[in-house]
JSON list of C-alpha atoms in Angstrom, two decimals:
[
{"chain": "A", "resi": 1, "resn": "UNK", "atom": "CA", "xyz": [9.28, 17.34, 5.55]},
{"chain": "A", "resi": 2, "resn": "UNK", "atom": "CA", "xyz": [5.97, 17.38, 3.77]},
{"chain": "A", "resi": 3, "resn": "UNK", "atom": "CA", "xyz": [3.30, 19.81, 5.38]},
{"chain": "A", "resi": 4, "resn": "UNK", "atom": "CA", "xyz": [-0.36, 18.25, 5.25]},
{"chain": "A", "resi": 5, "resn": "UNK", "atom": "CA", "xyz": [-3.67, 19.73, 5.66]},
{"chain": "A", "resi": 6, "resn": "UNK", "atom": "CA", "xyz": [-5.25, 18.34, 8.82]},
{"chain": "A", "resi": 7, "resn": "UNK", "atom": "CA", "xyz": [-8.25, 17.01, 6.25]},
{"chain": "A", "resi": 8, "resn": "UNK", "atom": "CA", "xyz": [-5.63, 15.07, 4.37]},
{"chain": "A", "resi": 9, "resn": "UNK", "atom": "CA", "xyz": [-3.67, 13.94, 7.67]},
{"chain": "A", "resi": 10, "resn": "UNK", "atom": "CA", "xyz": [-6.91, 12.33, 9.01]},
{"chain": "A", "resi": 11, "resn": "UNK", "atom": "CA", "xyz": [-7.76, 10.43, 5.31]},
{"chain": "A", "resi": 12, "resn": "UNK", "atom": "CA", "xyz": [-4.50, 9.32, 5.42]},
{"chain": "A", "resi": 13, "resn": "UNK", "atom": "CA", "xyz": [-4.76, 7.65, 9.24]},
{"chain": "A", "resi": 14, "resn": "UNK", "atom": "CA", "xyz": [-7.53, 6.32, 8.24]},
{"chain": "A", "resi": 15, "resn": "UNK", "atom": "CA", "xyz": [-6.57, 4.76, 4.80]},
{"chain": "A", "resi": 16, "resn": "UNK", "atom": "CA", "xyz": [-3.48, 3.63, 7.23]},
{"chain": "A", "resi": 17, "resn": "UNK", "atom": "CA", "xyz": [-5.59, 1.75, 9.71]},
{"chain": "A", "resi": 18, "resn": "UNK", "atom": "CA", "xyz": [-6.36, -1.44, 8.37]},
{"chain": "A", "resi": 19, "resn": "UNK", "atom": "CA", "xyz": [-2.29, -1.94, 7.86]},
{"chain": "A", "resi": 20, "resn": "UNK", "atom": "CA", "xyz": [0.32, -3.65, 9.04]},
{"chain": "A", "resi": 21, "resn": "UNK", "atom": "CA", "xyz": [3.66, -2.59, 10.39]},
{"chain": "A", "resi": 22, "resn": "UNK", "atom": "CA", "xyz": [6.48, -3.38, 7.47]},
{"chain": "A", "resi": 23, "resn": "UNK", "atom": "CA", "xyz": [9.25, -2.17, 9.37]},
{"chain": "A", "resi": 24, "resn": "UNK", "atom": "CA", "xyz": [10.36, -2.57, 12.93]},
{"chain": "A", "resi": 25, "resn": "UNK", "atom": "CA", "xyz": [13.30, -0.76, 14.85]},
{"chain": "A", "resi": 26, "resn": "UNK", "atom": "CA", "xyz": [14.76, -2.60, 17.88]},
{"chain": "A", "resi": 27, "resn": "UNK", "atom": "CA", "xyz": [17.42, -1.75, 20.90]},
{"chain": "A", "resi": 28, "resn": "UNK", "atom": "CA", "xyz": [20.36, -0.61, 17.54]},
{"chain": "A", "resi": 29, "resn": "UNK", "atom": "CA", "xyz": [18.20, 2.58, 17.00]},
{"chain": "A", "resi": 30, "resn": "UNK", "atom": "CA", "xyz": [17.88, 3.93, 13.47]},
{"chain": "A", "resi": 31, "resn": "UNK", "atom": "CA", "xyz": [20.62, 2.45, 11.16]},
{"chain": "A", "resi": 32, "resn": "UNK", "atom": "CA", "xyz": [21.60, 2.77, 7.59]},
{"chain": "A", "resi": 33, "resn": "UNK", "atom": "CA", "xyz": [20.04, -0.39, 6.52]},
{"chain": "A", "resi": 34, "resn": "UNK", "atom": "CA", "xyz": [16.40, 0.73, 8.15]},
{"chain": "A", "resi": 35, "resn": "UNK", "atom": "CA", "xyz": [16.49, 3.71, 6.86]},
{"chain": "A", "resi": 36, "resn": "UNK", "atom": "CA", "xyz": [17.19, 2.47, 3.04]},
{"chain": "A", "resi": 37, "resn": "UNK", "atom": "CA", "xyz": [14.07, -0.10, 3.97]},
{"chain": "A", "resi": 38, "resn": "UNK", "atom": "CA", "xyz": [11.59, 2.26, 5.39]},
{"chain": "A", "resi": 39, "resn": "UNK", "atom": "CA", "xyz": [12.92, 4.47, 2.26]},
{"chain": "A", "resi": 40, "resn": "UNK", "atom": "CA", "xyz": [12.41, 1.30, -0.13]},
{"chain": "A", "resi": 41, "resn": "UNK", "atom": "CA", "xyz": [8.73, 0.77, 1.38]},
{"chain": "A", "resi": 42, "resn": "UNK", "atom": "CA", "xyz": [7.74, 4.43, 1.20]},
{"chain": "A", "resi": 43, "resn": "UNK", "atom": "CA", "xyz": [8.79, 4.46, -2.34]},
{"chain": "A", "resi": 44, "resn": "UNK", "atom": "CA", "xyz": [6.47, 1.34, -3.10]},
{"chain": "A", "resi": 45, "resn": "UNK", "atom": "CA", "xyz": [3.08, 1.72, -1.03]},
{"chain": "A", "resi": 46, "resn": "UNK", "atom": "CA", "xyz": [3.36, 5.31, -0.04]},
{"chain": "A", "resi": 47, "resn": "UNK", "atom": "CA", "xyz": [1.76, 5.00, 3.15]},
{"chain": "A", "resi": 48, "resn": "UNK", "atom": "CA", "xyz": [3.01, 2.83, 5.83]},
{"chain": "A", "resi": 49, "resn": "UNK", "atom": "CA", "xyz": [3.09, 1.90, 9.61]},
{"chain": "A", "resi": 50, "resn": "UNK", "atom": "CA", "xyz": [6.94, 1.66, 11.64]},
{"chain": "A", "resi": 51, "resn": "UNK", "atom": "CA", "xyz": [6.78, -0.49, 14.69]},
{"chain": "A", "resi": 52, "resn": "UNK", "atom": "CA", "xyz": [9.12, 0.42, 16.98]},
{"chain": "A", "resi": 53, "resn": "UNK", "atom": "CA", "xyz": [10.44, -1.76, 20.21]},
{"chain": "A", "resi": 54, "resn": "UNK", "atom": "CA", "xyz": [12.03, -0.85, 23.60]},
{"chain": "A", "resi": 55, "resn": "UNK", "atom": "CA", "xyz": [12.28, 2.47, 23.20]},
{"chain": "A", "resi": 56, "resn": "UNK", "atom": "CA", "xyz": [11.26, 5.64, 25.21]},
{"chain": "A", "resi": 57, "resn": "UNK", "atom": "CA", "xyz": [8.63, 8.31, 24.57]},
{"chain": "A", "resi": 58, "resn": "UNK", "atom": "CA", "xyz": [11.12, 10.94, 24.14]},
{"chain": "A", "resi": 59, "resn": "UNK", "atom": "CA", "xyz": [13.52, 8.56, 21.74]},
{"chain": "A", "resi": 60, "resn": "UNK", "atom": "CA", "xyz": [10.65, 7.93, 19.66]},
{"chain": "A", "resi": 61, "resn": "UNK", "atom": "CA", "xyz": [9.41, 11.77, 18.98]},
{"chain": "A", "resi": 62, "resn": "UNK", "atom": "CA", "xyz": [12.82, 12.66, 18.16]},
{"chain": "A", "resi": 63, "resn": "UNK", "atom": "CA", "xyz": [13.06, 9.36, 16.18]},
{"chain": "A", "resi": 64, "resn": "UNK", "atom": "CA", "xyz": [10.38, 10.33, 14.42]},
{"chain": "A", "resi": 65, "resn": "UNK", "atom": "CA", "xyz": [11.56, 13.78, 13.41]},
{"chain": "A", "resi": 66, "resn": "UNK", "atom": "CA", "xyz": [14.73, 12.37, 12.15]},
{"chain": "A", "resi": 67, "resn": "UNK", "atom": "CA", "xyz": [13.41, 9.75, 9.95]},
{"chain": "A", "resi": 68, "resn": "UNK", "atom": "CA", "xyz": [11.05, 12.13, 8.37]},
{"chain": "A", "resi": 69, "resn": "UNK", "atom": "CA", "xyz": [13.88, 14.52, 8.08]},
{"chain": "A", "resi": 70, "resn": "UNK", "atom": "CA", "xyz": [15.93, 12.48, 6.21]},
{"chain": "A", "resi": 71, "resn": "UNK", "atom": "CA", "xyz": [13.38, 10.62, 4.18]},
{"chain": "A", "resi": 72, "resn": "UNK", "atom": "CA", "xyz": [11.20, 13.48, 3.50]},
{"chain": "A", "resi": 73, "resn": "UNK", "atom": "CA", "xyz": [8.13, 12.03, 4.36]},
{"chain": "A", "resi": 74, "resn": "UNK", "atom": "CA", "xyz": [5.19, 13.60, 6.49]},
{"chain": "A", "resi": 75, "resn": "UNK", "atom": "CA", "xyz": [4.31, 12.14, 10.00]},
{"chain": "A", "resi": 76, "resn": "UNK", "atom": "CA", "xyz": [0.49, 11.41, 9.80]},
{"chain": "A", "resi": 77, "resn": "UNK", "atom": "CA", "xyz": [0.76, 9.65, 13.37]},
{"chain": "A", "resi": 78, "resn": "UNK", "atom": "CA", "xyz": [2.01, 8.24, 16.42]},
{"chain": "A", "resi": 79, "resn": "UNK", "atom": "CA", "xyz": [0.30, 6.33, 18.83]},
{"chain": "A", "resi": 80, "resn": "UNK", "atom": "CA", "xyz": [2.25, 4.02, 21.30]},
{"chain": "A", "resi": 81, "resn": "UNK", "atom": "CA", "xyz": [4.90, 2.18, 19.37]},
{"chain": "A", "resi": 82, "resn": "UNK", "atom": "CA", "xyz": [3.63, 3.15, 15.82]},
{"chain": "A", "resi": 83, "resn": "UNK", "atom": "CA", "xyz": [4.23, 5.78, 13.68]},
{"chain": "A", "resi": 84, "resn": "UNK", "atom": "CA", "xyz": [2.59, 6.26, 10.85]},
{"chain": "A", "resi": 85, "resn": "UNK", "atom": "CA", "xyz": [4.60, 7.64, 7.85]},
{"chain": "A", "resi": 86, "resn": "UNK", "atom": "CA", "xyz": [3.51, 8.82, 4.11]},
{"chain": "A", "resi": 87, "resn": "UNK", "atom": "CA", "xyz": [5.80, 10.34, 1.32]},
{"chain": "A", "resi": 88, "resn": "UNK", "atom": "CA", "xyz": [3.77, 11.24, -2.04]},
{"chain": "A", "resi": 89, "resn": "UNK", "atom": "CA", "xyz": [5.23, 8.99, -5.05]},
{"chain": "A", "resi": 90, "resn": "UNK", "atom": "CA", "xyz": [6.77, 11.47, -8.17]},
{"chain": "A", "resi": 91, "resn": "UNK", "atom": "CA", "xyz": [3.93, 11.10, -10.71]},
{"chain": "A", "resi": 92, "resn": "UNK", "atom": "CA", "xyz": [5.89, 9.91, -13.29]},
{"chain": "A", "resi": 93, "resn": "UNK", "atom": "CA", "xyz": [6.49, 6.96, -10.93]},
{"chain": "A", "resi": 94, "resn": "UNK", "atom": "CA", "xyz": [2.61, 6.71, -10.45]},
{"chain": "A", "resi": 95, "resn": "UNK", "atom": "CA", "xyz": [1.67, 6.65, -13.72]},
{"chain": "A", "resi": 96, "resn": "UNK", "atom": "CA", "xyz": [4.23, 4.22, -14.45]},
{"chain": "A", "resi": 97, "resn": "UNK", "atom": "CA", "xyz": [2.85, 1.94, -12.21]},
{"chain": "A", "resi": 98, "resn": "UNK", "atom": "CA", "xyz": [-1.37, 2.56, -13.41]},
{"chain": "A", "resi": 99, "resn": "UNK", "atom": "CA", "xyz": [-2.66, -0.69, -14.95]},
{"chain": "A", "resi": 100, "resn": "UNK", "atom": "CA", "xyz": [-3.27, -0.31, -18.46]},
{"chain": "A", "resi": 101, "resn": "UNK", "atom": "CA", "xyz": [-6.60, 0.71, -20.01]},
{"chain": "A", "resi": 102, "resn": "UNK", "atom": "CA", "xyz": [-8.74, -2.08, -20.38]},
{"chain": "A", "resi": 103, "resn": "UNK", "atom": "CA", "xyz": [-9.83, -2.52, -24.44]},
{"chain": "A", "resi": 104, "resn": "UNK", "atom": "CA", "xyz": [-12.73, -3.06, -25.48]},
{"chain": "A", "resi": 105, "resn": "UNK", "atom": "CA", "xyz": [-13.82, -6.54, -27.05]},
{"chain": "A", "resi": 106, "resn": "UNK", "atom": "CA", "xyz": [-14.45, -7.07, -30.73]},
{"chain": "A", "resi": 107, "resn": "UNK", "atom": "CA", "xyz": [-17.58, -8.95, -30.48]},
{"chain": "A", "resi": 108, "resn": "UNK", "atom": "CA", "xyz": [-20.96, -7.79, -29.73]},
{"chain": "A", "resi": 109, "resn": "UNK", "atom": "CA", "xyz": [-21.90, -9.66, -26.43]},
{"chain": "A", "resi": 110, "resn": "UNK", "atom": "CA", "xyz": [-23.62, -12.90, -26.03]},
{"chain": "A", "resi": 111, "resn": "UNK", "atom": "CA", "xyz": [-27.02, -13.51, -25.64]},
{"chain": "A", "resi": 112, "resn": "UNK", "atom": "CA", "xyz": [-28.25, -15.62, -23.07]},
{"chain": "A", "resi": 113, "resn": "UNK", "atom": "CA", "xyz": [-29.36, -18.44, -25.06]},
{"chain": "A", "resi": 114, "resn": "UNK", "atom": "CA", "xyz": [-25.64, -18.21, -27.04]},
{"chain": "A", "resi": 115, "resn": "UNK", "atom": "CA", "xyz": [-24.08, -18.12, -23.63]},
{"chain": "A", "resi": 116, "resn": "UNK", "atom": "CA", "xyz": [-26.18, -21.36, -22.34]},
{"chain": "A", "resi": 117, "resn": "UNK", "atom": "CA", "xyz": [-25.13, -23.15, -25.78]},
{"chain": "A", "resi": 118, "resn": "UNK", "atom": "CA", "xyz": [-21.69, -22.41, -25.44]},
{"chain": "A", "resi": 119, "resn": "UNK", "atom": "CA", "xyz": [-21.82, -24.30, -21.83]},
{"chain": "A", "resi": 120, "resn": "UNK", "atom": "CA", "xyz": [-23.78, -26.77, -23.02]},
{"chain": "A", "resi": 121, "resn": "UNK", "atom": "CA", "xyz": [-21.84, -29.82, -23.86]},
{"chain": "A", "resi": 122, "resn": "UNK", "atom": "CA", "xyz": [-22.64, -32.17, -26.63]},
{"chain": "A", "resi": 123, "resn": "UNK", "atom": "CA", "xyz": [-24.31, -35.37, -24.47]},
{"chain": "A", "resi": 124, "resn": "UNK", "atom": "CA", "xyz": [-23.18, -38.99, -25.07]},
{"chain": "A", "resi": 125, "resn": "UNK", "atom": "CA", "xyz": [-25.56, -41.00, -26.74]},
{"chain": "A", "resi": 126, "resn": "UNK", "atom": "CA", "xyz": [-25.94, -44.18, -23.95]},
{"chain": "A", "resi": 127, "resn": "UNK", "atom": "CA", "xyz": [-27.77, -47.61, -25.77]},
{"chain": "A", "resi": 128, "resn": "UNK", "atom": "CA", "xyz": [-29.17, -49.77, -23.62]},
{"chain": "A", "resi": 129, "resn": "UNK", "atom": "CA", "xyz": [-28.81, -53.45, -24.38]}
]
């Protein structure tokens, strides 16, 4: 498990507040294939929100514990039937996934009055007969 700062614990439940649970656990408990998705979603956003239904206070502290266990994630919270989980991406992985440096353009920039006459559409001459 991942040991976080209580300053970094309360940035990340707040970055975390404004999402939406990806992953829900029902009445079959923590399987194999919930475990490869909650592992699948940490991997892509990082930080993310379990919801988890019809089961106990108890069940969901240890449930909790084993997820994060396993996982090797950090519990940044649990309140009700959510817990909150975050596992830091390797930074090759995050620098794989930056957005490349914009370039800059070749041309100076536009006036205004080149910018109007590039809008400006050549008008149809009308006769009137």
């Amino acid at each position: 498990m991942t040991e976080l700062t209580p300053t970094q614990r309360r940035a990340l439940r707040a970055a975390a507040h404004h999402l939406s649970p990806v992953v829900s656990i029902a009445q079959k408990g923590l399987a194999e294939s919930v475990l490869k998705e909650i592992d699948r979603c940490l991997a892509t956003h990082e930080l993310i929100k379990v919801k988890l239904h019809g089961i106990e206070r108890d069940d969901r502290e240890a449930l909790l514990g084993e997820i994060c266990g396993q996982l090797g994630c950090a519990p940044i919270q649990h309140i009700g039937n959510i817990l909150v989980l975050w596992r830091e991406k390797p930074a090759e992985e995050a620098a794989a996934t930056q957005p490349a440096p914009r370039t800059r353009r070749s041309s100076k920039p536009l006036t205004k009055k080149q910018a109007v006459a590039a809008l400006e559409r050549p008008r149809r001459k009308t006769t009137r007969t």
